[in-house]
Amino acid sequence: MKRNDFLRLSGAGVGSLLVPSGVISFISAGCNKNNGMGNMGGGVNVSEGEFLQALPLTATAGPITSLTVQATVAALKGNQSYNLFGYQANSILGPTLRVSKGDQVSINVTNSLNESTNIHWHGLHIPAAMDGHPGNLITKGSSFNYNFSVQQRAALNWYHPHPHMATARQVYKGLAGLFIVNDSEEAALNLPGGQYEIPLVIQDKRLADTGLSYNPTMMEVMSGYMGESILVNGKASPFHEIKSQTYRLRILNGSNARIYNLAFSNNRSFTIICNDGGLLINPVSVNSILIAPGERLDILFDFSASNTGDEIFLLSKLFSGAGNAQGKQEFKILKFKITQKVNSPFTIPPTLSSIIAYTAAQAARTRNFDISNPGMNMQNGMHRINNKVYDENRIDETVSANAVEIWQFDNSQGDEPHPMHIHGISFQVLERIGGRNTLAASERGWKDTVLVMPGETVKVLVPFENNTGRFVFHCHNLEHEDDGMMLQYQLS
Ligand code: C2O
Ligand code: CU
Ligand code: CU
């Protein structure tokens, strides 16, 4: 919503507006609450840790496995244990699932929580009944077998819960994991693998509370629920020991709301090779790159100029244009310690993949989605798409199987960033108008989540497939999503 509307509602002018009094006290509570961040925009400053804990390398599992969703404990900071949710005992984050294109996946999920949950396989093109739609829940005490075949190219995907109005809390409390698809095209490139391929899940949490309680104020529903501590693979401010060579870092922004502007402390450029949907056509060299919640990036970083004893940090740099709550601070995320000087040069292949580019002329139609959220509508939630909040009993868009369409996310009048995500497909980003006015290096190839900054309209070309059924699309700021910023499309 527009900030001035919020201030108008929460400030002096309130008396003249016809708003139920309960709502007013909720607004005031949200506005007055001081989380020690001293930032009226709702942003939370990061307090960098000491980078003394080793980076955990998440356990892996194959296409046939089982997960038990449970309340458990894990040490997120030093030896301090936290009460959280896991997909396995004594761990935040589920195992990294590694499958090959063509595999039949069978994952038996048992819900041992005291509430309903489910799993959405973010990035996978699978039948609607397996997609973890908010309407398909696993009630407490029951199990569900997610069974599907993987028929898509290599990429870093991920999984997380999706019960409407509980997604943000369940993800925040620890439920998320990586889902890596491999294929022969990618294998033929001989990219750095094994210990030289490091999956990194970046998240922010509030670690003063060892119960990881989740209770956003109204202000935090607007900005998103951010934490002062940055965790990588479930550990606050970790370090990782490496050799002086090229590494493949496979990065997920698994945060509820925080956007990062990734860069390295020695100011060296790095190379983007993959994004949400896998390999780009060509590698792209950059000095920094934005990654919004839900987005993935594979980068190659060449440490060969470093010597034993050197320390290089993965950082988030300042950025602008993302509203009042984001990009105002530079902070360190992860420390790399070079412990061995080696001579093993890696040459990045100049061509990674071939991708057929769709053109606007192929689109049967354009659908416009207003995500600016102008004005305030207390009845209907603060975050809406086309002025609607999520309703499981309403189909918002009906799309024909195999249709190619342009979907346009219009945030031209908005003042909050919205990473927009569509389930069940991958899209190509066609154009960004307003704001940054250009596509980022990470927005070539295939995507499933695209960041729409305040003032921007972003058009994506979507070749729908033929997994008919009901899917959702939404903002991946999880507070916005749970606040209603999600609609449904029926593919038929
Ligand atoms: Cu990762 Cu519906 O989202
Ligand atoms: Cu998804
Ligand atoms: Cu949003």
Short mmCIF file of N, CA, C and O in Angstrom, two decimals, residues 152-262:
data_model
loop_
_atom_site.label_atom_id
_atom_site.label_comp_id
_atom_site.label_asym_id
_atom_site.label_seq_id
_atom_site.Cartn_x
_atom_site.Cartn_y
_atom_site.Cartn_z
N GLN A 152 12.34 -31.82 -16.71
CA GLN A 152 12.78 -30.46 -17.01
C GLN A 152 14.28 -30.38 -16.87
O GLN A 152 14.91 -31.25 -16.29
N ARG A 153 14.83 -29.29 -17.40
CA ARG A 153 16.29 -29.14 -17.45
C ARG A 153 16.90 -28.94 -16.06
O ARG A 153 16.21 -28.61 -15.09
N ALA A 154 18.20 -29.12 -16.02
CA ALA A 154 18.94 -28.97 -14.76
C ALA A 154 18.73 -27.58 -14.18
O ALA A 154 18.74 -26.59 -14.91
N ALA A 155 18.53 -27.52 -12.88
CA ALA A 155 18.37 -26.23 -12.21
C ALA A 155 18.38 -26.43 -10.70
O ALA A 155 18.19 -27.53 -10.19
N LEU A 156 18.60 -25.32 -10.01
CA LEU A 156 18.50 -25.28 -8.56
C LEU A 156 17.09 -24.84 -8.20
O LEU A 156 16.72 -23.69 -8.37
N ASN A 157 16.28 -25.79 -7.73
CA ASN A 157 14.93 -25.49 -7.28
C ASN A 157 14.90 -25.60 -5.77
O ASN A 157 15.92 -25.86 -5.14
N TRP A 158 13.73 -25.42 -5.20
CA TRP A 158 13.66 -25.58 -3.74
C TRP A 158 12.27 -25.99 -3.29
O TRP A 158 11.34 -26.02 -4.10
N TYR A 159 12.15 -26.35 -2.03
CA TYR A 159 10.84 -26.76 -1.51
C TYR A 159 10.57 -26.09 -0.17
O TYR A 159 11.49 -25.79 0.59
N HIS A 160 9.29 -25.85 0.07
CA HIS A 160 8.89 -25.17 1.31
C HIS A 160 7.39 -25.34 1.49
O HIS A 160 6.68 -25.70 0.55
N PRO A 161 6.85 -25.08 2.68
CA PRO A 161 5.41 -25.23 2.92
C PRO A 161 4.61 -24.13 2.23
O PRO A 161 5.16 -23.08 1.87
N HIS A 162 3.30 -24.37 2.07
CA HIS A 162 2.45 -23.40 1.38
C HIS A 162 1.02 -23.32 1.93
O HIS A 162 0.08 -23.08 1.16
N PRO A 163 0.79 -23.51 3.23
CA PRO A 163 -0.59 -23.35 3.73
C PRO A 163 -0.90 -21.86 3.84
O PRO A 163 -0.14 -21.11 4.45
N HIS A 164 -2.01 -21.45 3.24
CA HIS A 164 -2.30 -20.02 3.22
C HIS A 164 -2.37 -19.43 4.63
O HIS A 164 -2.99 -19.98 5.51
N MET A 165 -1.72 -18.31 4.80
CA MET A 165 -1.60 -17.56 6.05
C MET A 165 -0.69 -18.23 7.08
O MET A 165 -0.57 -17.76 8.21
N ALA A 166 -0.04 -19.32 6.69
CA ALA A 166 0.94 -19.94 7.60
C ALA A 166 2.27 -20.19 6.89
O ALA A 166 3.23 -20.65 7.49
N THR A 167 2.33 -19.87 5.59
CA THR A 167 3.56 -20.10 4.83
C THR A 167 4.73 -19.33 5.45
O THR A 167 5.80 -19.88 5.70
N ALA A 168 4.52 -18.04 5.70
CA ALA A 168 5.61 -17.20 6.19
C ALA A 168 6.15 -17.72 7.53
O ALA A 168 7.36 -17.84 7.72
N ARG A 169 5.23 -18.06 8.44
CA ARG A 169 5.67 -18.52 9.75
C ARG A 169 6.40 -19.85 9.65
O ARG A 169 7.45 -20.05 10.25
N GLN A 170 5.86 -20.79 8.85
CA GLN A 170 6.48 -22.11 8.77
C GLN A 170 7.86 -22.05 8.09
O GLN A 170 8.79 -22.75 8.48
N VAL A 171 7.98 -21.20 7.08
CA VAL A 171 9.30 -21.06 6.44
C VAL A 171 10.27 -20.39 7.41
O VAL A 171 11.40 -20.83 7.60
N TYR A 172 9.78 -19.33 8.05
CA TYR A 172 10.64 -18.62 9.01
C TYR A 172 11.14 -19.56 10.10
O TYR A 172 12.28 -19.49 10.54
N LYS A 173 10.29 -20.47 10.54
CA LYS A 173 10.67 -21.38 11.62
C LYS A 173 11.55 -22.53 11.14
O LYS A 173 11.88 -23.42 11.93
N GLY A 174 11.91 -22.55 9.87
CA GLY A 174 12.95 -23.48 9.43
C GLY A 174 12.63 -24.39 8.27
O GLY A 174 13.50 -25.15 7.83
N LEU A 175 11.38 -24.37 7.78
CA LEU A 175 11.02 -25.34 6.76
C LEU A 175 11.36 -24.85 5.35
O LEU A 175 10.69 -23.98 4.80
N ALA A 176 12.41 -25.42 4.80
CA ALA A 176 12.83 -25.13 3.43
C ALA A 176 13.94 -26.11 3.08
O ALA A 176 14.58 -26.68 3.98
N GLY A 177 14.14 -26.34 1.80
CA GLY A 177 15.23 -27.21 1.38
C GLY A 177 15.48 -27.01 -0.10
O GLY A 177 14.66 -26.44 -0.81
N LEU A 178 16.64 -27.48 -0.56
CA LEU A 178 16.98 -27.35 -1.99
C LEU A 178 16.59 -28.60 -2.75
O LEU A 178 16.58 -29.71 -2.19
N PHE A 179 16.29 -28.42 -4.02
CA PHE A 179 15.91 -29.53 -4.89
C PHE A 179 16.67 -29.33 -6.20
O PHE A 179 16.31 -28.49 -7.03
N ILE A 180 17.76 -30.08 -6.36
CA ILE A 180 18.65 -29.88 -7.50
C ILE A 180 18.32 -30.91 -8.58
O ILE A 180 18.28 -32.11 -8.31
N VAL A 181 18.08 -30.41 -9.79
CA VAL A 181 17.89 -31.30 -10.94
C VAL A 181 19.19 -31.26 -11.76
O VAL A 181 19.71 -30.19 -12.04
N ASN A 182 19.70 -32.43 -12.09
CA ASN A 182 20.87 -32.55 -12.96
C ASN A 182 20.44 -33.09 -14.31
O ASN A 182 19.46 -33.82 -14.39
N ASP A 183 21.19 -32.75 -15.35
CA ASP A 183 20.94 -33.39 -16.65
C ASP A 183 22.26 -33.52 -17.42
O ASP A 183 23.30 -33.02 -16.98
N SER A 184 22.18 -34.18 -18.56
CA SER A 184 23.42 -34.46 -19.30
C SER A 184 24.00 -33.20 -19.94
O SER A 184 25.21 -33.06 -20.06
N GLU A 185 23.13 -32.27 -20.31
CA GLU A 185 23.64 -31.02 -20.91
C GLU A 185 24.56 -30.29 -19.93
O GLU A 185 25.66 -29.88 -20.27
N GLU A 186 24.09 -30.18 -18.69
CA GLU A 186 24.90 -29.48 -17.70
C GLU A 186 26.14 -30.29 -17.33
O GLU A 186 27.24 -29.74 -17.20
N ALA A 187 25.98 -31.60 -17.22
CA ALA A 187 27.13 -32.44 -16.85
C ALA A 187 28.25 -32.33 -17.87
O ALA A 187 29.44 -32.34 -17.52
N ALA A 188 27.89 -32.15 -19.16
CA ALA A 188 28.90 -32.08 -20.22
C ALA A 188 29.78 -30.84 -20.10
O ALA A 188 30.87 -30.78 -20.68
N LEU A 189 29.34 -29.86 -19.34
CA LEU A 189 30.14 -28.63 -19.18
C LEU A 189 31.27 -28.80 -18.17
O LEU A 189 32.13 -27.93 -18.05
N ASN A 190 31.22 -29.89 -17.40
CA ASN A 190 32.25 -30.12 -16.38
C ASN A 190 32.46 -28.92 -15.47
O ASN A 190 33.59 -28.49 -15.22
N LEU A 191 31.38 -28.39 -14.99
CA LEU A 191 31.47 -27.26 -14.04
C LEU A 191 32.06 -27.77 -12.74
O LEU A 191 32.03 -28.97 -12.46
N PRO A 192 32.61 -26.87 -11.92
CA PRO A 192 33.17 -27.32 -10.65
C PRO A 192 32.13 -28.11 -9.85
O PRO A 192 30.99 -27.65 -9.69
N GLY A 193 32.49 -29.30 -9.41
CA GLY A 193 31.55 -30.17 -8.70
C GLY A 193 32.16 -30.66 -7.39
O GLY A 193 33.23 -30.22 -6.98
N GLY A 194 31.45 -31.56 -6.75
CA GLY A 194 31.93 -32.11 -5.47
C GLY A 194 32.13 -31.00 -4.47
O GLY A 194 31.27 -30.14 -4.29
N GLN A 195 33.29 -30.98 -3.82
CA GLN A 195 33.54 -29.95 -2.79
C GLN A 195 33.64 -28.54 -3.38
O GLN A 195 33.65 -27.56 -2.65
N TYR A 196 33.73 -28.46 -4.72
CA TYR A 196 33.84 -27.15 -5.37
C TYR A 196 32.49 -26.59 -5.80
O TYR A 196 32.42 -25.54 -6.43
N GLU A 197 31.44 -27.32 -5.50
CA GLU A 197 30.07 -26.88 -5.80
C GLU A 197 29.36 -26.72 -4.45
O GLU A 197 29.08 -27.72 -3.78
N ILE A 198 29.09 -25.50 -4.06
CA ILE A 198 28.58 -25.28 -2.70
C ILE A 198 27.18 -24.66 -2.74
O ILE A 198 27.01 -23.52 -3.16
N PRO A 199 26.18 -25.41 -2.28
CA PRO A 199 24.84 -24.82 -2.17
C PRO A 199 24.78 -23.89 -0.96
O PRO A 199 25.26 -24.24 0.13
N LEU A 200 24.22 -22.71 -1.15
CA LEU A 200 24.14 -21.72 -0.07
C LEU A 200 22.70 -21.21 0.05
O LEU A 200 22.18 -20.60 -0.88
N VAL A 201 22.08 -21.49 1.18
CA VAL A 201 20.73 -20.98 1.44
C VAL A 201 20.88 -19.77 2.36
O VAL A 201 21.32 -19.91 3.51
N ILE A 202 20.53 -18.60 1.86
CA ILE A 202 20.69 -17.36 2.65
C ILE A 202 19.33 -16.96 3.23
O ILE A 202 18.34 -16.84 2.51
N GLN A 203 19.31 -16.77 4.56
CA GLN A 203 18.08 -16.38 5.25
C GLN A 203 18.41 -15.43 6.38
O GLN A 203 19.53 -15.45 6.89
N ASP A 204 17.45 -14.63 6.78
CA ASP A 204 17.67 -13.77 7.94
C ASP A 204 16.66 -14.12 9.03
O ASP A 204 15.51 -14.40 8.75
N LYS A 205 17.15 -14.13 10.28
CA LYS A 205 16.28 -14.48 11.41
C LYS A 205 16.59 -13.56 12.59
O LYS A 205 17.64 -12.94 12.65
N ARG A 206 15.65 -13.57 13.54
CA ARG A 206 15.83 -12.82 14.79
C ARG A 206 16.29 -13.81 15.86
O ARG A 206 15.49 -14.58 16.36
N LEU A 207 17.56 -13.74 16.18
CA LEU A 207 18.10 -14.79 17.03
C LEU A 207 18.10 -14.46 18.51
O LEU A 207 18.58 -15.24 19.33
N ALA A 208 17.53 -13.31 18.88
CA ALA A 208 17.43 -13.02 20.32
C ALA A 208 16.42 -13.97 20.96
O ALA A 208 16.48 -14.24 22.15
N ASP A 209 15.50 -14.47 20.18
CA ASP A 209 14.44 -15.34 20.69
C ASP A 209 14.74 -16.78 20.27
O ASP A 209 14.67 -17.12 19.10
N THR A 210 15.06 -17.62 21.24
CA THR A 210 15.44 -19.00 20.91
C THR A 210 14.25 -19.86 20.51
O THR A 210 14.40 -21.03 20.16
N GLY A 211 13.07 -19.27 20.52
CA GLY A 211 11.88 -19.99 20.05
C GLY A 211 11.51 -19.60 18.62
O GLY A 211 10.53 -20.11 18.08
N LEU A 212 12.28 -18.71 18.01
CA LEU A 212 11.99 -18.22 16.66
C LEU A 212 10.51 -17.88 16.50
O LEU A 212 9.86 -18.30 15.55
N SER A 213 9.98 -17.12 17.47
CA SER A 213 8.56 -16.82 17.33
C SER A 213 8.35 -15.83 16.19
O SER A 213 9.23 -15.05 15.82
N TYR A 214 7.19 -15.92 15.63
CA TYR A 214 6.87 -15.16 14.43
C TYR A 214 5.59 -14.39 14.68
O TYR A 214 4.52 -14.98 14.81
N ASN A 215 5.70 -13.09 14.81
CA ASN A 215 4.51 -12.28 15.07
C ASN A 215 4.71 -10.89 14.50
O ASN A 215 4.96 -9.95 15.22
N PRO A 216 4.63 -10.77 13.19
CA PRO A 216 4.88 -9.47 12.57
C PRO A 216 3.85 -8.43 12.97
O PRO A 216 2.66 -8.73 13.10
N THR A 217 4.33 -7.23 13.17
CA THR A 217 3.44 -6.09 13.38
C THR A 217 2.88 -5.69 12.01
O THR A 217 3.34 -6.17 10.97
N MET A 218 1.95 -4.77 12.03
CA MET A 218 1.39 -4.31 10.77
C MET A 218 2.47 -3.69 9.88
O MET A 218 2.50 -3.88 8.67
N MET A 219 3.37 -2.98 10.52
CA MET A 219 4.50 -2.39 9.80
C MET A 219 5.33 -3.47 9.13
O MET A 219 5.82 -3.31 8.01
N GLU A 220 5.52 -4.58 9.85
CA GLU A 220 6.34 -5.67 9.32
C GLU A 220 5.62 -6.50 8.25
O GLU A 220 6.26 -7.19 7.47
N VAL A 221 4.30 -6.41 8.26
CA VAL A 221 3.57 -7.04 7.15
C VAL A 221 3.83 -6.23 5.88
O VAL A 221 3.90 -6.77 4.79
N MET A 222 4.02 -4.94 6.04
CA MET A 222 4.32 -4.11 4.88
C MET A 222 5.74 -4.32 4.38
O MET A 222 5.97 -4.56 3.20
N SER A 223 6.70 -4.23 5.30
CA SER A 223 8.10 -4.31 4.86
C SER A 223 8.52 -5.76 4.65
O SER A 223 9.43 -6.04 3.89
N GLY A 224 7.85 -6.67 5.32
CA GLY A 224 8.32 -8.06 5.39
C GLY A 224 9.03 -8.26 6.72
O GLY A 224 9.52 -7.30 7.33
N TYR A 225 9.05 -9.50 7.16
CA TYR A 225 9.62 -9.84 8.47
C TYR A 225 11.11 -10.11 8.30
O TYR A 225 11.51 -11.14 7.77
N MET A 226 11.92 -9.16 8.72
CA MET A 226 13.36 -9.32 8.53
C MET A 226 14.06 -9.57 9.86
O MET A 226 13.58 -9.16 10.91
N GLY A 227 15.20 -10.23 9.79
CA GLY A 227 15.97 -10.53 10.98
C GLY A 227 17.29 -9.80 10.97
O GLY A 227 17.79 -9.39 9.92
N GLU A 228 17.88 -9.65 12.16
CA GLU A 228 19.17 -8.96 12.27
C GLU A 228 20.34 -9.90 12.00
O GLU A 228 21.46 -9.45 11.83
N SER A 229 20.07 -11.21 11.97
CA SER A 229 21.16 -12.17 11.78
C SER A 229 21.01 -12.86 10.43
O SER A 229 19.92 -13.30 10.07
N ILE A 230 22.11 -12.94 9.70
CA ILE A 230 22.07 -13.61 8.39
C ILE A 230 22.61 -15.03 8.57
O ILE A 230 23.73 -15.23 9.06
N LEU A 231 21.78 -16.00 8.20
CA LEU A 231 22.17 -17.40 8.30
C LEU A 231 22.49 -17.92 6.90
O LEU A 231 21.81 -17.57 5.93
N VAL A 232 23.52 -18.74 6.81
CA VAL A 232 23.78 -19.45 5.57
C VAL A 232 23.75 -20.93 5.89
O VAL A 232 24.43 -21.39 6.82
N ASN A 233 22.94 -21.66 5.19
CA ASN A 233 22.71 -23.09 5.47
C ASN A 233 22.36 -23.33 6.94
O ASN A 233 22.76 -24.32 7.55
N GLY A 234 21.62 -22.39 7.51
CA GLY A 234 21.12 -22.56 8.86
C GLY A 234 22.10 -22.17 9.96
O GLY A 234 21.85 -22.45 11.13
N LYS A 235 23.19 -21.50 9.63
CA LYS A 235 24.15 -21.09 10.65
C LYS A 235 24.42 -19.59 10.50
O LYS A 235 24.66 -19.11 9.39
N ALA A 236 24.40 -18.87 11.63
CA ALA A 236 24.63 -17.43 11.59
C ALA A 236 26.11 -17.14 11.31
O ALA A 236 26.99 -17.73 11.93
N SER A 237 26.37 -16.24 10.38
CA SER A 237 27.71 -15.72 10.09
C SER A 237 28.77 -16.82 10.05
O SER A 237 29.70 -16.81 10.85
N PRO A 238 28.69 -17.74 9.12
CA PRO A 238 29.66 -18.84 9.08
C PRO A 238 30.89 -18.52 8.22
O PRO A 238 30.93 -17.51 7.52
N PHE A 239 31.90 -19.41 8.32
CA PHE A 239 33.05 -19.32 7.41
C PHE A 239 33.18 -20.65 6.69
O PHE A 239 32.64 -21.68 7.12
N HIS A 240 33.90 -20.62 5.57
CA HIS A 240 34.13 -21.85 4.83
C HIS A 240 35.56 -21.84 4.31
O HIS A 240 36.02 -20.84 3.77
N GLU A 241 36.26 -22.97 4.49
CA GLU A 241 37.66 -23.07 4.04
C GLU A 241 37.71 -23.57 2.61
O GLU A 241 37.07 -24.56 2.27
N ILE A 242 38.49 -22.87 1.80
CA ILE A 242 38.54 -23.22 0.38
C ILE A 242 39.97 -23.20 -0.16
O ILE A 242 40.90 -22.72 0.51
N LYS A 243 40.10 -23.69 -1.37
CA LYS A 243 41.37 -23.62 -2.10
C LYS A 243 41.32 -22.46 -3.09
O LYS A 243 40.24 -21.98 -3.43
N SER A 244 42.47 -22.06 -3.59
CA SER A 244 42.52 -20.90 -4.50
C SER A 244 42.16 -21.31 -5.93
O SER A 244 43.04 -21.38 -6.80
N GLN A 245 40.90 -21.62 -6.14
CA GLN A 245 40.47 -22.00 -7.48
C GLN A 245 39.03 -21.57 -7.70
O GLN A 245 38.45 -20.86 -6.86
N THR A 246 38.45 -21.99 -8.80
CA THR A 246 37.08 -21.56 -9.10
C THR A 246 36.06 -22.46 -8.42
O THR A 246 36.16 -23.68 -8.46
N TYR A 247 35.11 -21.82 -7.78
CA TYR A 247 34.01 -22.52 -7.11
C TYR A 247 32.68 -22.17 -7.78
O TYR A 247 32.49 -21.06 -8.27
N ARG A 248 31.79 -23.14 -7.74
CA ARG A 248 30.41 -22.91 -8.18
C ARG A 248 29.56 -22.73 -6.92
O ARG A 248 29.42 -23.66 -6.12
N LEU A 249 29.03 -21.54 -6.73
CA LEU A 249 28.18 -21.24 -5.57
C LEU A 249 26.74 -21.23 -6.04
O LEU A 249 26.37 -20.47 -6.95
N ARG A 250 25.93 -22.08 -5.45
CA ARG A 250 24.53 -22.23 -5.88
C ARG A 250 23.64 -21.63 -4.80
O ARG A 250 23.44 -22.22 -3.74
N ILE A 251 23.14 -20.45 -5.08
CA ILE A 251 22.56 -19.60 -4.03
C ILE A 251 21.04 -19.51 -4.13
O ILE A 251 20.49 -19.19 -5.19
N LEU A 252 20.39 -19.76 -3.00
CA LEU A 252 18.95 -19.51 -2.87
C LEU A 252 18.74 -18.38 -1.87
O LEU A 252 19.32 -18.41 -0.78
N ASN A 253 17.94 -17.39 -2.23
CA ASN A 253 17.47 -16.46 -1.22
C ASN A 253 16.20 -17.06 -0.62
O ASN A 253 15.12 -16.99 -1.20
N GLY A 254 16.37 -17.68 0.55
CA GLY A 254 15.25 -18.34 1.23
C GLY A 254 14.69 -17.47 2.35
O GLY A 254 14.03 -17.97 3.25
N SER A 255 14.95 -16.17 2.28
CA SER A 255 14.45 -15.23 3.29
C SER A 255 12.98 -14.93 3.06
O SER A 255 12.49 -15.01 1.94
N ASN A 256 12.29 -14.55 4.12
CA ASN A 256 10.89 -14.16 3.97
C ASN A 256 10.75 -12.92 3.10
O ASN A 256 9.83 -12.84 2.28
N ALA A 257 11.62 -11.94 3.29
CA ALA A 257 11.40 -10.65 2.64
C ALA A 257 12.67 -9.93 2.21
O ALA A 257 12.62 -9.04 1.37
N ARG A 258 13.81 -10.29 2.79
CA ARG A 258 15.01 -9.50 2.54
C ARG A 258 15.59 -9.77 1.16
O ARG A 258 15.70 -10.90 0.72
N ILE A 259 15.96 -8.68 0.49
CA ILE A 259 16.62 -8.72 -0.81
C ILE A 259 18.12 -8.48 -0.57
O ILE A 259 18.48 -7.65 0.27
N TYR A 260 18.97 -9.21 -1.27
CA TYR A 260 20.42 -9.04 -1.12
C TYR A 260 21.01 -8.53 -2.43
O TYR A 260 20.53 -8.89 -3.51
N ASN A 261 22.07 -7.75 -2.32
CA ASN A 261 22.82 -7.30 -3.50
C ASN A 261 24.21 -7.92 -3.39
O ASN A 261 25.12 -7.36 -2.81
N LEU A 262 24.34 -9.13 -3.94
CA LEU A 262 25.52 -9.95 -3.70
C LEU A 262 26.76 -9.41 -4.40
O LEU A 262 26.71 -8.98 -5.56
#
